[in-house]
Each structure stands twice: as structure tokens, then as C-alpha cells.
């Protein structure tokens, strides 16, 4: 029973981590708390659902389509909303408020296009198979979620450490002005980051909708709150933090349900989060007194 | 030797304040040109405008015959105009090595980058010992050396230096000025903005004095060192 909970927690935590990853990337590089990230997550789920239902594509192709479409939505948000605000030197809170507007627009658009009802993936979209071993039950979806999250994490961490563009991104994260003086195309990196972050959010949306088998316009809202909690817990803008924070929340929720009761799930998870922040106010990987130049 | 950089009628506004009020100056290839003046006179603003980091309200900047007035910052760097900003713009969470590598971010000539890397470490041997440490752990003088070395890694045609002596001990200031002179001897054109008027004028071929956004004096470094107005206002004699 305990081992089974571990696996459930690992797959749920992986989705949270994947969602938080895009969220923390935008914050780390663009310095914006993107409250439209939950809506982008929803866009990814609908894109995959349409790809499966209308175009009858296999689920891996639907994931690719969700990646691209939600990435393009992220790109559009940067070009149409964030970039004009940057050019006008808008103070910090303004882009955040603007992304609330974007989220509302995307949610309404989804409702208008697809209705407010919860939609489901047709049966057989994901291989039904599961592994049974020693009383453990692991579904194909869970294996896919965990594997995909690990691969994406490793690629991002190595990419940021080892590649030239990774170094440039870390430079922009610390000081866009210093980066520009080094000949780094800061606006270009903002665009790329917006695309990748939203694309990861969209993929997380597909994964959770497969996991829970539910797609609905406001599905990003609870996720957004969890995402904020995860990146605050992990340390704002830190990728390892998003991973650890996401896993923590997944474990807290699953074990709260298993040993305390499902109604207490969020209360226990967020209560623990609060306790950790009391001990480490800057998050697990955040440094004290960090200020952006 | 013609002008490598030609600035005419440069104006910068901050809100309703005219920080730079239509100034003209030029940099001669292979020379050190300095822009000196008091705090708030418009020196840093001028440099940031050259690098495209603040908007120019009016005026034109021509670099090597090309109009760069409206180019974005990274394109200006790619053309060969590198700036060491005031306060050194350190990337404290990157290592010294990574900072230097980023200086050559847009270059693809791997062999030349390697030789420039070695050259920078010859200029600043102290950086060699700290290559894999974080830039944030360097002393102020070392950070200034890293900032200059990083700019040199771009292999610029013009190096813009914004108050390299700021906040440094006198001995370190001497060292920094010695290096600036050395880089110039290697053929690098330098535009030096300074509050340390005496030191700057001593090594400059050409000099401009800026007061409240306007250029009020110009001449060779030597001429201005003896100019009564400079003596009175900046050298305290």
C-alpha cells in the first residue's frame, strides 16, 4: 500500500513539477509572475483532445501538437502583452495583472468554443496496459508522466549549465541590461523562453487531463494556485526548486488523502507548505536578500 | 586617421528632464578619448545611449560609416562597440570563466576566442586563479578587471568604459589605468568616462568636459589638464 502511494505521489508530483517548471522559467528570465500559465495549461489539454478526437491522431502526436500550440500562445502573450509593457518600462505588478486578463480571455474563449462541460478522452487513447508487480499497479500514463518529466528536467538542467544559450539565459535572468551589453539578444531570449515555458505548461495540461481524464475550461485555476505554491516553496526562478517543490506537493497531497482523508488534501498540503516557509522564507533553493539589478 | 565614431546632436530625456542636451563629439581610431564631468552631468547617460540602452530623443550616431542610431543593443555590440557599464554589471551567479565566455557570445571564431581568453588572463593574472569561482565572490578591483576582460573578449573596435576607477583603492586605480593604456597601445580605440578627471586627462589623447548635459570644453588631454576652468572646477587648484 505504501509503495503504491509512492508511485501515485511521484506521478502527481511530476505533473506539478512540469507545470511549475514553465512558471518558474518565466519568472526567472522575464521577471514576470505569469498568471496566464494555468490557462495555457488548459489550452494544451484542449489542443491534445482536439487532435485525438477530430484528427484521430495518436497520443504522442497530440502531445507534440499541444506543445506547439501552447508554445505559440505563450509567444503571442509575450509579443502582444508583455513586450509592449516592457518597452514602456511598466512597473513590476503591471505585467502580472495583464496576465490575469489574458487568463480570463483564454478561459472564456475555451468556454465559447468547447462549452463549459467536462470533456473526456475517448477510451483507448492511451495504452490500457499497466505493470503489476508485487501488488503494485503502475499505469502506462503514470510511466509516461514520470519518464517525460525526468527527460525534460535533465535536458533543461544540462542545457542551462553547459550550452552557450543556457549561459546567456542565466545572464539575462540575473541582469537583462548586463546581458544586452554583452551582445545577447535579450528580447529574442524572452521570446524563446515564453515559447518553451508555455509549451511545457501545455504538455503538463495534457498529462494531467490524461491522469484525471477530464478537460474543462477552468482546469488551470487550481493548478495555478499549486504552481505558485510550488515555485515559492522551491525558490522563485529555480528549476531544481520547481522539481523538488512539485514532488513535495504531490507527496503531501497523496499521503494526506491516504492517511488523513481526501477532504483534507489541500489543507494538509498547504499547511505543510506554510510551515516550511516559516523555516525557510526564501524557499528551498532561494538565496536570502536576492534583488534583481 | 578619421573619426571611428561620430556623434551629432545627441539628446536624451528622462521624463521632462533633458539629461543630455544635444551634444557632438567624435572618437578617433586608435586614440583614448575621455568624457569627464561631475556626478549627474550626463556622462553615463551618454554611454548608455551609445549602446542603445536608453532612448535617444534626437541626434545621430555613426560608427565606422554606418548609422547605428536606432539599432538594438546586441547588434551594436556585434558591430564592435562594447561597454563596461558603471558598477561593472557583474553576473555574480556565473563563474569568472562563464563571464569571460559570455563576452565572446556572438563570436564563432573559436581559435581566436581561445587566444583572446589567454590574452585576457595575461592582462589580469589574478583572474586566472579565480576562474571557476563565482564572479560575486571577487573583490571590487577584481570585478572591474573581469568586466574589462569580458568586454575585450568581444574583440571590440571601440571599448566604452564607464567610471572604471569608481570605488577602488588608489593602487588598484593605478593598475586599471595602466591596463587601459596598454589596451590602447595594442590599437584599441577607447572612450573613457570618468570623474577621476586628473587620471583620465593624463592618459587621454582627446578630451571633452560635460556639465549639466552640455559639452563646455574640448581639447587634447594635456591642454585641458592646464585649462584654468578645469583646474578650478575639477582639480581643486
PDB file of N, CA and C in Angstrom, chain A residues 117-174:
ATOM      1  N   UNK A 117     -18.753  22.199 -20.246  1.00  0.00           N
ATOM      2  CA  UNK A 117     -18.786  20.830 -19.730  1.00  0.00           C
ATOM      3  C   UNK A 117     -17.408  20.197 -19.686  1.00  0.00           C
ATOM      4  N   UNK A 118     -17.298  19.222 -18.820  1.00  0.00           N
ATOM      5  CA  UNK A 118     -16.059  18.465 -18.752  1.00  0.00           C
ATOM      6  C   UNK A 118     -16.018  17.461 -19.906  1.00  0.00           C
ATOM      7  N   UNK A 119     -14.950  17.533 -20.681  1.00  0.00           N
ATOM      8  CA  UNK A 119     -14.792  16.599 -21.799  1.00  0.00           C
ATOM      9  C   UNK A 119     -13.802  15.512 -21.404  1.00  0.00           C
ATOM     10  N   UNK A 120     -13.918  14.353 -22.088  1.00  0.00           N
ATOM     11  CA  UNK A 120     -13.019  13.254 -21.751  1.00  0.00           C
ATOM     12  C   UNK A 120     -12.351  12.701 -23.000  1.00  0.00           C
ATOM     13  N   UNK A 121     -11.174  12.160 -22.809  1.00  0.00           N
ATOM     14  CA  UNK A 121     -10.501  11.479 -23.914  1.00  0.00           C
ATOM     15  C   UNK A 121     -11.250  10.183 -24.216  1.00  0.00           C
ATOM     16  N   UNK A 122     -11.409   9.860 -25.507  1.00  0.00           N
ATOM     17  CA  UNK A 122     -12.078   8.591 -25.822  1.00  0.00           C
ATOM     18  C   UNK A 122     -11.255   7.419 -25.294  1.00  0.00           C
ATOM     19  N   UNK A 123     -11.929   6.317 -24.951  1.00  0.00           N
ATOM     20  CA  UNK A 123     -11.190   5.168 -24.409  1.00  0.00           C
ATOM     21  C   UNK A 123     -10.188   4.633 -25.434  1.00  0.00           C
ATOM     22  N   UNK A 124      -9.100   4.120 -24.947  1.00  0.00           N
ATOM     23  CA  UNK A 124      -8.112   3.509 -25.831  1.00  0.00           C
ATOM     24  C   UNK A 124      -7.084   4.488 -26.377  1.00  0.00           C
ATOM     25  N   UNK A 125      -7.192   5.756 -25.978  1.00  0.00           N
ATOM     26  CA  UNK A 125      -6.218   6.749 -26.447  1.00  0.00           C
ATOM     27  C   UNK A 125      -4.840   6.421 -25.897  1.00  0.00           C
ATOM     28  N   UNK A 126      -4.820   6.095 -24.631  1.00  0.00           N
ATOM     29  CA  UNK A 126      -3.563   5.714 -24.005  1.00  0.00           C
ATOM     30  C   UNK A 126      -3.584   4.197 -23.865  1.00  0.00           C
ATOM     31  N   UNK A 127      -2.470   3.560 -24.135  1.00  0.00           N
ATOM     32  CA  UNK A 127      -2.418   2.113 -23.952  1.00  0.00           C
ATOM     33  C   UNK A 127      -2.948   1.751 -22.568  1.00  0.00           C
ATOM     34  N   UNK A 128      -3.881   0.812 -22.519  1.00  0.00           N
ATOM     35  CA  UNK A 128      -4.509   0.480 -21.247  1.00  0.00           C
ATOM     36  C   UNK A 128      -3.608  -0.317 -20.317  1.00  0.00           C
ATOM     37  N   UNK A 129      -2.565  -0.812 -20.896  1.00  0.00           N
ATOM     38  CA  UNK A 129      -1.716  -1.731 -20.147  1.00  0.00           C
ATOM     39  C   UNK A 129      -1.174  -1.120 -18.875  1.00  0.00           C
ATOM     40  N   UNK A 130      -0.892  -1.972 -17.937  1.00  0.00           N
ATOM     41  CA  UNK A 130      -0.233  -1.487 -16.738  1.00  0.00           C
ATOM     42  C   UNK A 130       0.647  -2.609 -16.216  1.00  0.00           C
ATOM     43  N   UNK A 131       1.602  -2.193 -15.412  1.00  0.00           N
ATOM     44  CA  UNK A 131       2.505  -3.194 -14.869  1.00  0.00           C
ATOM     45  C   UNK A 131       2.021  -3.592 -13.485  1.00  0.00           C
ATOM     46  N   UNK A 132       1.946  -4.853 -13.253  1.00  0.00           N
ATOM     47  CA  UNK A 132       1.600  -5.336 -11.920  1.00  0.00           C
ATOM     48  C   UNK A 132       2.827  -6.059 -11.380  1.00  0.00           C
ATOM     49  N   UNK A 133       3.289  -5.584 -10.267  1.00  0.00           N
ATOM     50  CA  UNK A 133       4.438  -6.275  -9.695  1.00  0.00           C
ATOM     51  C   UNK A 133       4.366  -6.177  -8.183  1.00  0.00           C
ATOM     52  N   UNK A 134       4.400  -7.288  -7.549  1.00  0.00           N
ATOM     53  CA  UNK A 134       4.381  -7.348  -6.089  1.00  0.00           C
ATOM     54  C   UNK A 134       3.235  -6.553  -5.490  1.00  0.00           C
ATOM     55  N   UNK A 135       2.044  -6.646  -6.111  1.00  0.00           N
ATOM     56  CA  UNK A 135       0.898  -5.924  -5.592  1.00  0.00           C
ATOM     57  C   UNK A 135       0.852  -4.472  -6.038  1.00  0.00           C
ATOM     58  N   UNK A 136       1.896  -4.019  -6.784  1.00  0.00           N
ATOM     59  CA  UNK A 136       1.913  -2.641  -7.269  1.00  0.00           C
ATOM     60  C   UNK A 136       1.218  -2.551  -8.607  1.00  0.00           C
ATOM     61  N   UNK A 137       0.614  -1.405  -8.838  1.00  0.00           N
ATOM     62  CA  UNK A 137      -0.125  -1.211 -10.061  1.00  0.00           C
ATOM     63  C   UNK A 137       0.317   0.117 -10.672  1.00  0.00           C
ATOM     64  N   UNK A 138       1.053   0.032 -11.800  1.00  0.00           N
ATOM     65  CA  UNK A 138       1.512   1.271 -12.445  1.00  0.00           C
ATOM     66  C   UNK A 138       0.923   1.340 -13.834  1.00  0.00           C
ATOM     67  N   UNK A 139       0.201   2.410 -14.123  1.00  0.00           N
ATOM     68  CA  UNK A 139      -0.413   2.521 -15.442  1.00  0.00           C
ATOM     69  C   UNK A 139       0.571   3.113 -16.445  1.00  0.00           C
ATOM     70  N   UNK A 140       0.222   2.933 -17.725  1.00  0.00           N
ATOM     71  CA  UNK A 140       1.063   3.487 -18.788  1.00  0.00           C
ATOM     72  C   UNK A 140       1.143   5.004 -18.671  1.00  0.00           C
ATOM     73  N   UNK A 141       0.026   5.626 -18.300  1.00  0.00           N
ATOM     74  CA  UNK A 141       0.022   7.089 -18.152  1.00  0.00           C
ATOM     75  C   UNK A 141       1.036   7.520 -17.097  1.00  0.00           C
ATOM     76  N   UNK A 142       1.029   6.785 -15.974  1.00  0.00           N
ATOM     77  CA  UNK A 142       1.952   7.153 -14.894  1.00  0.00           C
ATOM     78  C   UNK A 142       3.404   7.002 -15.322  1.00  0.00           C
ATOM     79  N   UNK A 143       3.680   5.916 -16.023  1.00  0.00           N
ATOM     80  CA  UNK A 143       5.054   5.705 -16.501  1.00  0.00           C
ATOM     81  C   UNK A 143       5.437   6.822 -17.457  1.00  0.00           C
ATOM     82  N   UNK A 144       4.508   7.150 -18.378  1.00  0.00           N
ATOM     83  CA  UNK A 144       4.769   8.220 -19.342  1.00  0.00           C
ATOM     84  C   UNK A 144       5.039   9.544 -18.653  1.00  0.00           C
ATOM     85  N   UNK A 145       4.209   9.863 -17.663  1.00  0.00           N
ATOM     86  CA  UNK A 145       4.352  11.140 -16.953  1.00  0.00           C
ATOM     87  C   UNK A 145       5.712  11.233 -16.282  1.00  0.00           C
ATOM     88  N   UNK A 146       6.070  10.186 -15.552  1.00  0.00           N
ATOM     89  CA  UNK A 146       7.325  10.228 -14.793  1.00  0.00           C
ATOM     90  C   UNK A 146       8.515  10.295 -15.745  1.00  0.00           C
ATOM     91  N   UNK A 147       8.479   9.479 -16.802  1.00  0.00           N
ATOM     92  CA  UNK A 147       9.607   9.448 -17.739  1.00  0.00           C
ATOM     93  C   UNK A 147       9.763  10.792 -18.441  1.00  0.00           C
ATOM     94  N   UNK A 148       8.636  11.346 -18.913  1.00  0.00           N
ATOM     95  CA  UNK A 148       8.697  12.609 -19.641  1.00  0.00           C
ATOM     96  C   UNK A 148       9.227  13.734 -18.754  1.00  0.00           C
ATOM     97  N   UNK A 149       8.785  13.750 -17.502  1.00  0.00           N
ATOM     98  CA  UNK A 149       9.242  14.791 -16.585  1.00  0.00           C
ATOM     99  C   UNK A 149      10.742  14.678 -16.337  1.00  0.00           C
ATOM    100  N   UNK A 150      11.208  13.451 -16.134  1.00  0.00           N
ATOM    101  CA  UNK A 150      12.639  13.270 -15.888  1.00  0.00           C
ATOM    102  C   UNK A 150      13.447  13.745 -17.092  1.00  0.00           C
ATOM    103  N   UNK A 151      13.013  13.342 -18.292  1.00  0.00           N
ATOM    104  CA  UNK A 151      13.760  13.722 -19.501  1.00  0.00           C
ATOM    105  C   UNK A 151      13.803  15.246 -19.656  1.00  0.00           C
ATOM    106  N   UNK A 152      12.636  15.880 -19.490  1.00  0.00           N
ATOM    107  CA  UNK A 152      12.586  17.338 -19.671  1.00  0.00           C
ATOM    108  C   UNK A 152      13.460  18.052 -18.640  1.00  0.00           C
ATOM    109  N   UNK A 153      13.410  17.578 -17.396  1.00  0.00           N
ATOM    110  CA  UNK A 153      14.232  18.172 -16.339  1.00  0.00           C
ATOM    111  C   UNK A 153      15.720  18.072 -16.654  1.00  0.00           C
ATOM    112  N   UNK A 154      16.132  16.888 -17.056  1.00  0.00           N
ATOM    113  CA  UNK A 154      17.559  16.669 -17.316  1.00  0.00           C
ATOM    114  C   UNK A 154      18.017  17.539 -18.485  1.00  0.00           C
ATOM    115  N   UNK A 155      17.201  17.571 -19.552  1.00  0.00           N
ATOM    116  CA  UNK A 155      17.566  18.388 -20.715  1.00  0.00           C
ATOM    117  C   UNK A 155      17.703  19.858 -20.313  1.00  0.00           C
ATOM    118  N   UNK A 156      16.746  20.347 -19.532  1.00  0.00           N
ATOM    119  CA  UNK A 156      16.789  21.763 -19.141  1.00  0.00           C
ATOM    120  C   UNK A 156      17.974  22.075 -18.238  1.00  0.00           C
ATOM    121  N   UNK A 157      18.186  21.219 -17.251  1.00  0.00           N
ATOM    122  CA  UNK A 157      19.281  21.486 -16.310  1.00  0.00           C
ATOM    123  C   UNK A 157      20.628  21.444 -17.011  1.00  0.00           C
ATOM    124  N   UNK A 158      20.836  20.425 -17.843  1.00  0.00           N
ATOM    125  CA  UNK A 158      22.100  20.323 -18.565  1.00  0.00           C
ATOM    126  C   UNK A 158      22.235  21.474 -19.556  1.00  0.00           C
ATOM    127  N   UNK A 159      21.129  21.767 -20.237  1.00  0.00           N
ATOM    128  CA  UNK A 159      21.155  22.856 -21.216  1.00  0.00           C
ATOM    129  C   UNK A 159      21.553  24.177 -20.582  1.00  0.00           C
ATOM    130  N   UNK A 160      20.996  24.456 -19.410  1.00  0.00           N
ATOM    131  CA  UNK A 160      21.306  25.721 -18.749  1.00  0.00           C
ATOM    132  C   UNK A 160      22.750  25.762 -18.262  1.00  0.00           C
ATOM    133  N   UNK A 161      23.266  24.601 -17.834  1.00  0.00           N
ATOM    134  CA  UNK A 161      24.639  24.538 -17.318  1.00  0.00           C
ATOM    135  C   UNK A 161      25.669  24.612 -18.434  1.00  0.00           C
ATOM    136  N   UNK A 162      25.423  23.801 -19.478  1.00  0.00           N
ATOM    137  CA  UNK A 162      26.500  23.503 -20.423  1.00  0.00           C
ATOM    138  C   UNK A 162      26.480  24.311 -21.718  1.00  0.00           C
ATOM    139  N   UNK A 163      25.301  24.711 -22.175  1.00  0.00           N
ATOM    140  CA  UNK A 163      25.274  25.319 -23.510  1.00  0.00           C
ATOM    141  C   UNK A 163      25.457  26.832 -23.434  1.00  0.00           C
ATOM    142  N   UNK A 164      25.805  27.375 -24.584  1.00  0.00           N
ATOM    143  CA  UNK A 164      26.026  28.802 -24.674  1.00  0.00           C
ATOM    144  C   UNK A 164      24.717  29.567 -24.442  1.00  0.00           C
ATOM    145  N   UNK A 165      23.627  29.049 -25.006  1.00  0.00           N
ATOM    146  CA  UNK A 165      22.349  29.740 -24.815  1.00  0.00           C
ATOM    147  C   UNK A 165      21.891  29.633 -23.355  1.00  0.00           C
ATOM    148  N   UNK A 166      22.282  28.527 -22.691  1.00  0.00           N
ATOM    149  CA  UNK A 166      21.961  28.374 -21.278  1.00  0.00           C
ATOM    150  C   UNK A 166      22.661  29.424 -20.433  1.00  0.00           C
ATOM    151  N   UNK A 167      23.935  29.658 -20.761  1.00  0.00           N
ATOM    152  CA  UNK A 167      24.687  30.694 -20.049  1.00  0.00           C
ATOM    153  C   UNK A 167      24.047  32.060 -20.288  1.00  0.00           C
ATOM    154  N   UNK A 168      23.670  32.293 -21.540  1.00  0.00           N
ATOM    155  CA  UNK A 168      23.041  33.575 -21.878  1.00  0.00           C
ATOM    156  C   UNK A 168      21.738  33.749 -21.095  1.00  0.00           C
ATOM    157  N   UNK A 169      20.978  32.653 -20.963  1.00  0.00           N
ATOM    158  CA  UNK A 169      19.718  32.731 -20.218  1.00  0.00           C
ATOM    159  C   UNK A 169      19.970  33.068 -18.754  1.00  0.00           C
ATOM    160  N   UNK A 170      21.013  32.441 -18.181  1.00  0.00           N
ATOM    161  CA  UNK A 170      21.314  32.741 -16.780  1.00  0.00           C
ATOM    162  C   UNK A 170      21.754  34.197 -16.634  1.00  0.00           C
ATOM    163  N   UNK A 171      22.467  34.697 -17.665  1.00  0.00           N
ATOM    164  CA  UNK A 171      22.881  36.096 -17.626  1.00  0.00           C
ATOM    165  C   UNK A 171      21.661  37.014 -17.663  1.00  0.00           C
ATOM    166  N   UNK A 172      20.715  36.711 -18.555  1.00  0.00           N
ATOM    167  CA  UNK A 172      19.502  37.535 -18.657  1.00  0.00           C
ATOM    168  C   UNK A 172      18.715  37.469 -17.355  1.00  0.00           C
ATOM    169  N   UNK A 173      18.679  36.253 -16.765  1.00  0.00           N
ATOM    170  CA  UNK A 173      17.935  36.095 -15.516  1.00  0.00           C
ATOM    171  C   UNK A 173      18.509  37.006 -14.440  1.00  0.00           C
ATOM    172  N   UNK A 174      19.847  37.138 -14.424  1.00  0.00           N
ATOM    173  CA  UNK A 174      20.439  37.972 -13.379  1.00  0.00           C
ATOM    174  C   UNK A 174      20.315  39.459 -13.715  1.00  0.00           C
TER     175      UNK A 174
END
